[in-house]
Short mmCIF file of C-alpha atoms in Angstrom, two decimals:
data_model
loop_
_atom_site.label_atom_id
_atom_site.label_comp_id
_atom_site.label_asym_id
_atom_site.label_seq_id
_atom_site.Cartn_x
_atom_site.Cartn_y
_atom_site.Cartn_z
CA MET A 1 -9.13 63.94 63.13
CA LEU A 2 -5.35 64.16 62.70
CA LEU A 3 -4.76 62.13 65.86
CA LEU A 4 -7.30 59.47 64.90
CA ALA A 5 -5.99 59.27 61.33
CA GLY A 6 -2.49 58.76 62.76
CA ALA A 7 -3.87 55.99 64.96
CA VAL A 8 -5.49 54.33 61.93
CA PHE A 9 -2.19 54.38 60.04
CA TYR A 10 -0.45 52.93 63.11
CA VAL A 11 -2.93 50.05 63.43
CA MET A 12 -2.67 49.29 59.71
CA GLY A 13 1.10 49.19 60.11
CA GLN A 14 0.69 46.63 62.89
CA LYS A 15 -1.71 44.41 60.95
CA PHE A 16 -0.42 44.75 57.40
CA GLU A 17 2.85 45.24 55.52
CA PHE A 18 3.16 48.66 53.91
CA ALA A 19 5.91 47.32 51.67
CA SER A 20 3.37 45.01 50.04
CA LEU A 21 1.52 48.04 48.66
CA LEU A 22 4.52 49.00 46.56
CA ALA A 23 4.70 45.47 45.15
CA MET A 24 1.03 45.37 44.12
CA PRO A 25 0.56 44.49 40.45
CA THR A 26 -0.96 47.24 38.35
CA GLU A 27 -4.45 46.42 37.12
CA PRO A 28 -7.42 48.52 35.96
CA ARG A 29 -10.32 48.84 38.40
CA ASN A 30 -13.71 50.50 38.11
CA GLU A 31 -12.93 51.43 34.48
CA ILE A 32 -10.36 53.98 35.67
CA ASN A 33 -7.22 54.42 33.58
CA PRO A 34 -4.32 56.74 34.49
CA GLY A 35 -5.83 59.58 32.44
CA ILE A 36 -9.20 59.40 34.19
CA ALA A 37 -7.50 59.11 37.58
CA PHE A 38 -5.49 62.25 36.82
CA ASP A 39 -8.64 64.11 35.73
CA ILE A 40 -10.48 63.11 38.93
CA VAL A 41 -7.65 64.40 41.15
CA ILE A 42 -7.35 67.66 39.19
CA ALA A 43 -11.15 68.14 39.18
CA THR A 44 -11.18 67.72 42.96
CA ALA A 45 -8.50 70.40 43.36
CA PHE A 46 -10.23 72.86 41.01
CA SER A 47 -13.58 72.36 42.71
CA TRP A 48 -12.06 73.55 45.99
CA ILE A 49 -10.71 76.82 44.57
CA PRO A 50 -13.90 78.81 45.34
CA LEU A 51 -14.03 77.43 48.88
CA ALA A 52 -10.42 78.40 49.51
CA ALA A 53 -11.24 81.92 48.34
CA ASP A 54 -14.22 82.09 50.71
CA TYR A 55 -12.09 81.13 53.69
CA ASN A 56 -8.93 83.13 53.00
CA ARG A 57 -10.62 86.37 51.90
CA ASN A 58 -9.94 87.97 55.30
CA CYS A 59 -6.21 87.18 55.37
CA ARG A 60 -4.05 90.25 55.92
CA THR A 61 -1.75 89.64 52.94
CA GLN A 62 -1.85 87.68 49.70
CA GLY A 63 1.29 85.83 50.76
CA VAL A 64 -0.32 84.54 53.94
CA ALA A 65 -3.45 83.54 52.02
CA GLY A 66 -1.43 81.71 49.38
CA VAL A 67 0.88 79.85 51.75
CA GLY A 68 -1.91 78.96 54.18
CA THR A 69 -4.14 77.67 51.40
CA TRP A 70 -1.35 75.68 49.76
CA VAL A 71 -0.04 74.09 52.95
CA GLY A 72 -3.51 73.36 54.30
CA TYR A 73 -4.81 71.87 51.08
CA VAL A 74 -1.71 69.77 50.38
CA ALA A 75 -1.58 68.44 53.93
CA ALA A 76 -5.27 67.56 53.98
CA THR A 77 -5.16 66.01 50.50
CA LEU A 78 -2.13 63.86 51.25
CA LEU A 79 -3.71 62.68 54.49
CA ALA A 80 -7.21 61.96 53.14
CA MET A 81 -6.29 60.54 49.74
CA GLY A 82 -3.30 58.70 51.19
CA LEU A 83 -5.50 57.07 53.80
CA GLY A 84 -8.12 56.10 51.22
CA ALA A 85 -5.53 54.69 48.82
CA THR A 86 -3.84 52.72 51.61
CA VAL A 87 -7.12 51.25 52.83
CA SER A 88 -8.10 50.37 49.26
CA GLY A 89 -4.79 48.64 48.62
CA PHE A 90 -4.89 46.56 51.79
CA SER A 91 -8.50 45.53 51.14
CA VAL A 92 -7.50 44.20 47.72
CA LEU A 93 -4.39 42.44 49.03
CA THR A 94 -6.35 40.67 51.75
CA GLY A 95 -9.00 39.43 49.33
CA MET A 96 -11.77 41.65 50.66
CA GLU A 97 -14.21 43.52 48.46
CA GLN A 98 -12.41 46.74 47.55
CA THR A 99 -13.22 49.51 50.02
CA TYR A 100 -11.93 52.96 50.92
CA ASP A 101 -13.52 52.85 54.37
CA PRO A 102 -10.99 52.18 57.18
CA ALA A 103 -13.87 51.17 59.47
CA VAL A 104 -14.67 48.23 57.18
CA LEU A 105 -11.01 47.23 56.84
CA LEU A 106 -10.24 47.38 60.57
CA ALA A 107 -13.56 46.21 61.99
CA GLY A 108 -12.18 42.68 62.42
CA PHE A 109 -9.34 44.00 64.57
CA GLY A 110 -11.56 45.85 67.02
CA PHE A 111 -10.61 49.27 65.63
CA GLY A 112 -13.67 49.92 63.50
CA LEU A 113 -15.20 52.63 65.71
CA PRO A 114 -12.15 54.98 65.82
CA ALA A 115 -11.74 54.53 62.07
CA ALA A 116 -15.42 55.33 61.55
CA ILE A 117 -15.02 58.52 63.61
CA VAL A 118 -12.24 59.63 61.24
CA VAL A 119 -14.59 59.21 58.29
CA PHE A 120 -17.40 60.99 60.12
CA LEU A 121 -15.24 63.99 61.03
CA SER A 122 -13.79 64.30 57.54
CA VAL A 123 -17.24 64.19 55.95
CA MET A 124 -18.70 66.67 58.42
CA THR A 125 -15.89 69.22 58.04
CA THR A 126 -16.03 68.95 54.25
CA ASN A 127 -19.78 69.39 54.07
CA VAL A 128 -19.81 72.31 56.52
CA MET A 129 -17.30 74.08 54.24
CA CYS A 130 -19.43 73.34 51.18
CA VAL A 131 -22.60 74.70 52.79
CA TYR A 132 -20.75 77.80 54.00
CA SER A 133 -19.29 78.48 50.56
CA ALA A 134 -22.60 77.90 48.80
CA SER A 135 -24.27 80.31 51.23
CA LEU A 136 -21.68 82.99 50.44
CA SER A 137 -22.32 82.46 46.73
CA TYR A 138 -26.00 83.16 47.33
CA LEU A 139 -25.14 86.26 49.36
CA ASN A 140 -23.18 87.57 46.39
CA ILE A 141 -26.51 87.63 44.54
CA SER A 142 -28.58 88.92 47.46
CA PRO A 143 -26.22 90.65 49.95
CA LYS A 144 -28.98 91.81 52.29
CA THR A 145 -30.20 88.28 53.06
CA PRO A 146 -29.35 87.06 56.61
CA PHE A 147 -26.67 84.38 56.42
CA TRP A 148 -28.67 81.74 58.29
CA LYS A 149 -31.44 81.60 55.70
CA PRO A 150 -29.43 80.32 52.70
CA ALA A 151 -27.29 78.20 55.06
CA LEU A 152 -30.38 76.48 56.45
CA CYS A 153 -31.98 75.95 53.03
CA ILE A 154 -28.80 74.64 51.42
CA GLY A 155 -28.11 72.41 54.42
CA VAL A 156 -31.58 70.86 54.27
CA LEU A 157 -31.30 70.34 50.51
CA SER A 158 -27.92 68.67 50.99
CA ILE A 159 -29.33 66.29 53.58
CA LEU A 160 -32.26 65.42 51.32
CA GLY A 161 -29.95 64.90 48.38
CA SER A 162 -27.74 62.53 50.36
CA GLN A 163 -30.75 60.23 50.78
CA ILE A 164 -31.05 59.55 47.04
CA PRO A 165 -30.46 55.80 46.58
CA GLY A 166 -27.18 54.95 44.86
CA ILE A 167 -26.00 58.54 44.65
CA LEU A 168 -22.44 57.62 45.67
CA ASP A 169 -22.29 55.06 42.84
CA ASN A 170 -22.14 58.00 40.42
CA PHE A 171 -19.55 59.99 42.35
CA GLN A 172 -16.78 59.27 39.84
CA SER A 173 -18.94 60.60 37.00
CA PHE A 174 -19.86 63.61 39.14
CA LEU A 175 -16.18 64.48 39.61
CA LEU A 176 -15.58 64.29 35.86
CA VAL A 177 -18.55 66.63 35.30
CA ILE A 178 -17.11 69.00 37.91
CA GLY A 179 -13.83 69.00 36.00
CA SER A 180 -15.59 69.77 32.72
CA VAL A 181 -17.34 72.75 34.34
CA PHE A 182 -14.68 74.19 36.63
CA ILE A 183 -11.42 73.75 34.74
CA PRO A 184 -12.29 75.90 31.70
CA ALA A 185 -13.94 78.47 34.00
CA PHE A 186 -10.83 78.92 36.12
CA ALA A 187 -8.62 78.83 33.04
CA VAL A 188 -10.46 81.99 31.91
CA LEU A 189 -10.20 83.62 35.36
CA ILE A 190 -6.49 82.85 35.75
CA ALA A 191 -5.67 83.98 32.21
CA ASP A 192 -7.64 87.20 32.71
CA TYR A 193 -5.83 88.03 35.95
CA PHE A 194 -2.27 87.08 35.03
CA LEU A 195 -2.11 87.50 31.24
CA ILE A 196 -4.55 90.33 30.54
CA HIS A 197 -4.37 92.42 33.72
CA ARG A 198 -0.81 91.47 34.74
CA GLY A 199 -1.81 90.46 38.26
CA ASP A 200 -3.71 93.64 39.08
CA TYR A 201 -7.39 94.62 39.24
CA ALA A 202 -8.79 98.12 39.82
CA VAL A 203 -10.85 97.28 42.91
CA ASP A 204 -12.83 100.53 42.91
CA GLU A 205 -13.99 99.99 39.35
CA LEU A 206 -14.59 96.29 39.92
CA LEU A 207 -16.98 97.13 42.77
CA SER A 208 -18.60 100.15 41.14
CA GLU A 209 -22.27 100.09 40.23
CA ASP A 210 -21.69 100.15 36.48
CA GLY A 211 -18.61 97.89 36.52
CA GLY A 212 -16.29 100.57 35.17
CA ARG A 213 -13.73 99.19 32.78
CA TYR A 214 -14.96 95.69 33.62
CA ARG A 215 -18.43 96.27 32.21
CA TYR A 216 -17.20 95.07 28.82
CA LEU A 217 -20.14 94.84 26.37
CA SER A 218 -23.38 95.57 28.28
CA GLY A 219 -22.01 93.69 31.27
CA PHE A 220 -20.85 90.63 29.34
CA ASN A 221 -17.33 89.60 28.38
CA PRO A 222 -17.86 87.77 25.05
CA ALA A 223 -14.28 86.51 24.93
CA ALA A 224 -14.78 84.73 28.25
CA PHE A 225 -18.01 83.04 27.12
CA VAL A 226 -16.54 81.87 23.81
CA ALA A 227 -13.32 80.55 25.39
CA TYR A 228 -15.28 78.85 28.16
CA GLY A 229 -17.63 77.23 25.65
CA LEU A 230 -14.68 75.91 23.66
CA GLY A 231 -13.05 74.52 26.80
CA ALA A 232 -16.26 72.89 28.02
CA VAL A 233 -16.83 71.18 24.65
CA LEU A 234 -13.24 69.89 24.59
CA ALA A 235 -13.54 68.72 28.20
CA TYR A 236 -16.68 66.77 27.34
CA TYR A 237 -15.23 65.27 24.17
CA TRP A 238 -11.85 64.31 25.62
CA GLY A 239 -13.36 63.20 28.92
CA TRP A 240 -16.43 61.26 27.77
CA VAL A 241 -16.49 60.66 23.99
CA SER A 242 -12.84 60.02 23.20
CA PRO A 243 -10.82 60.00 26.47
CA LEU A 244 -7.18 60.97 26.21
CA ALA A 245 -4.60 58.57 27.63
CA TRP A 246 -2.98 61.41 29.60
CA GLY A 247 -6.24 63.02 30.72
CA ALA A 248 -8.20 66.01 29.45
CA SER A 249 -7.54 68.45 32.30
CA LEU A 250 -4.18 69.91 31.29
CA PRO A 251 -4.86 70.35 27.53
CA VAL A 252 -8.31 71.81 28.25
CA PHE A 253 -6.84 74.30 30.73
CA LEU A 254 -4.04 75.41 28.38
CA ILE A 255 -6.24 75.68 25.27
CA THR A 256 -8.97 77.59 27.13
CA ALA A 257 -6.50 80.02 28.71
CA ALA A 258 -4.71 80.63 25.42
CA SER A 259 -7.99 81.06 23.53
CA TYR A 260 -9.26 83.58 26.05
CA ALA A 261 -6.03 85.59 25.97
CA VAL A 262 -6.15 85.84 22.17
CA LEU A 263 -9.88 86.60 21.95
CA ARG A 264 -9.81 89.08 24.83
CA ARG A 265 -6.90 91.08 23.51
CA TRP A 266 -7.41 91.10 19.76
CA VAL A 267 -10.80 89.79 18.66
CA LEU A 268 -13.96 90.15 20.76
CA VAL A 269 -13.12 93.09 23.02
CA PRO A 270 -11.94 96.45 21.63
CA ARG A 271 -8.37 97.33 22.57
CA ALA A 272 -9.54 100.61 24.11
CA GLN A 273 -11.25 98.63 26.88
CA LEU A 274 -8.06 96.87 27.95
CA ALA A 275 -6.60 97.84 31.33
#
């Protein structure tokens, strides 16, 4: 995929002027303003956090896991989003209907098939990772289930879902929903790990049958639920009802994390239960 993507960039460089992209006039498209664009990019990154955890869980050190995840994600994001943005820009400049598909842009130059293979490989690798991660999530609920069973079921459901007419037309809205769900959730997780537990969990108690110190109140952490609910409401309001010019992601993350830290330490969980 890397080689073919490089070839696509090379052909575009031969047929178009990259300098013209920098001179493109700024204009709103598809009802996307800078704030919504920022939220979509951030939502995409947050949605991949669980998948990164599924794949790096067997790394020998946290440093290796962190560096590998960061480098791999940044490289893939720059390549994929850079390619899509470049194709979109050239399609607009040439008077075509706006597209992110390099196969459509380069079909007239006899390079449509290699460009289509890039798209195919990127979609396949992404979806395989999603099915794998979803299967592991199910195995967390039912550890004794053979891996192939949830993988097969989720794979079939994914294929059936992809056949829904017009499903990609709502992809932008789907990403905003993902942001509303994931960003406050990971704000709570990150605040709990770094602010409450100072970067350390008692693994033995975390994996114990009764949950140990992490059992909280009958197995529920009320501070987490309240902070998450607040963050989700703010994400919905600032993302859908009254969008912020600078995007909802950053303020939602900061407010949710701060709310959880305060509630967890002083309000909804007794101090005696703190690590």
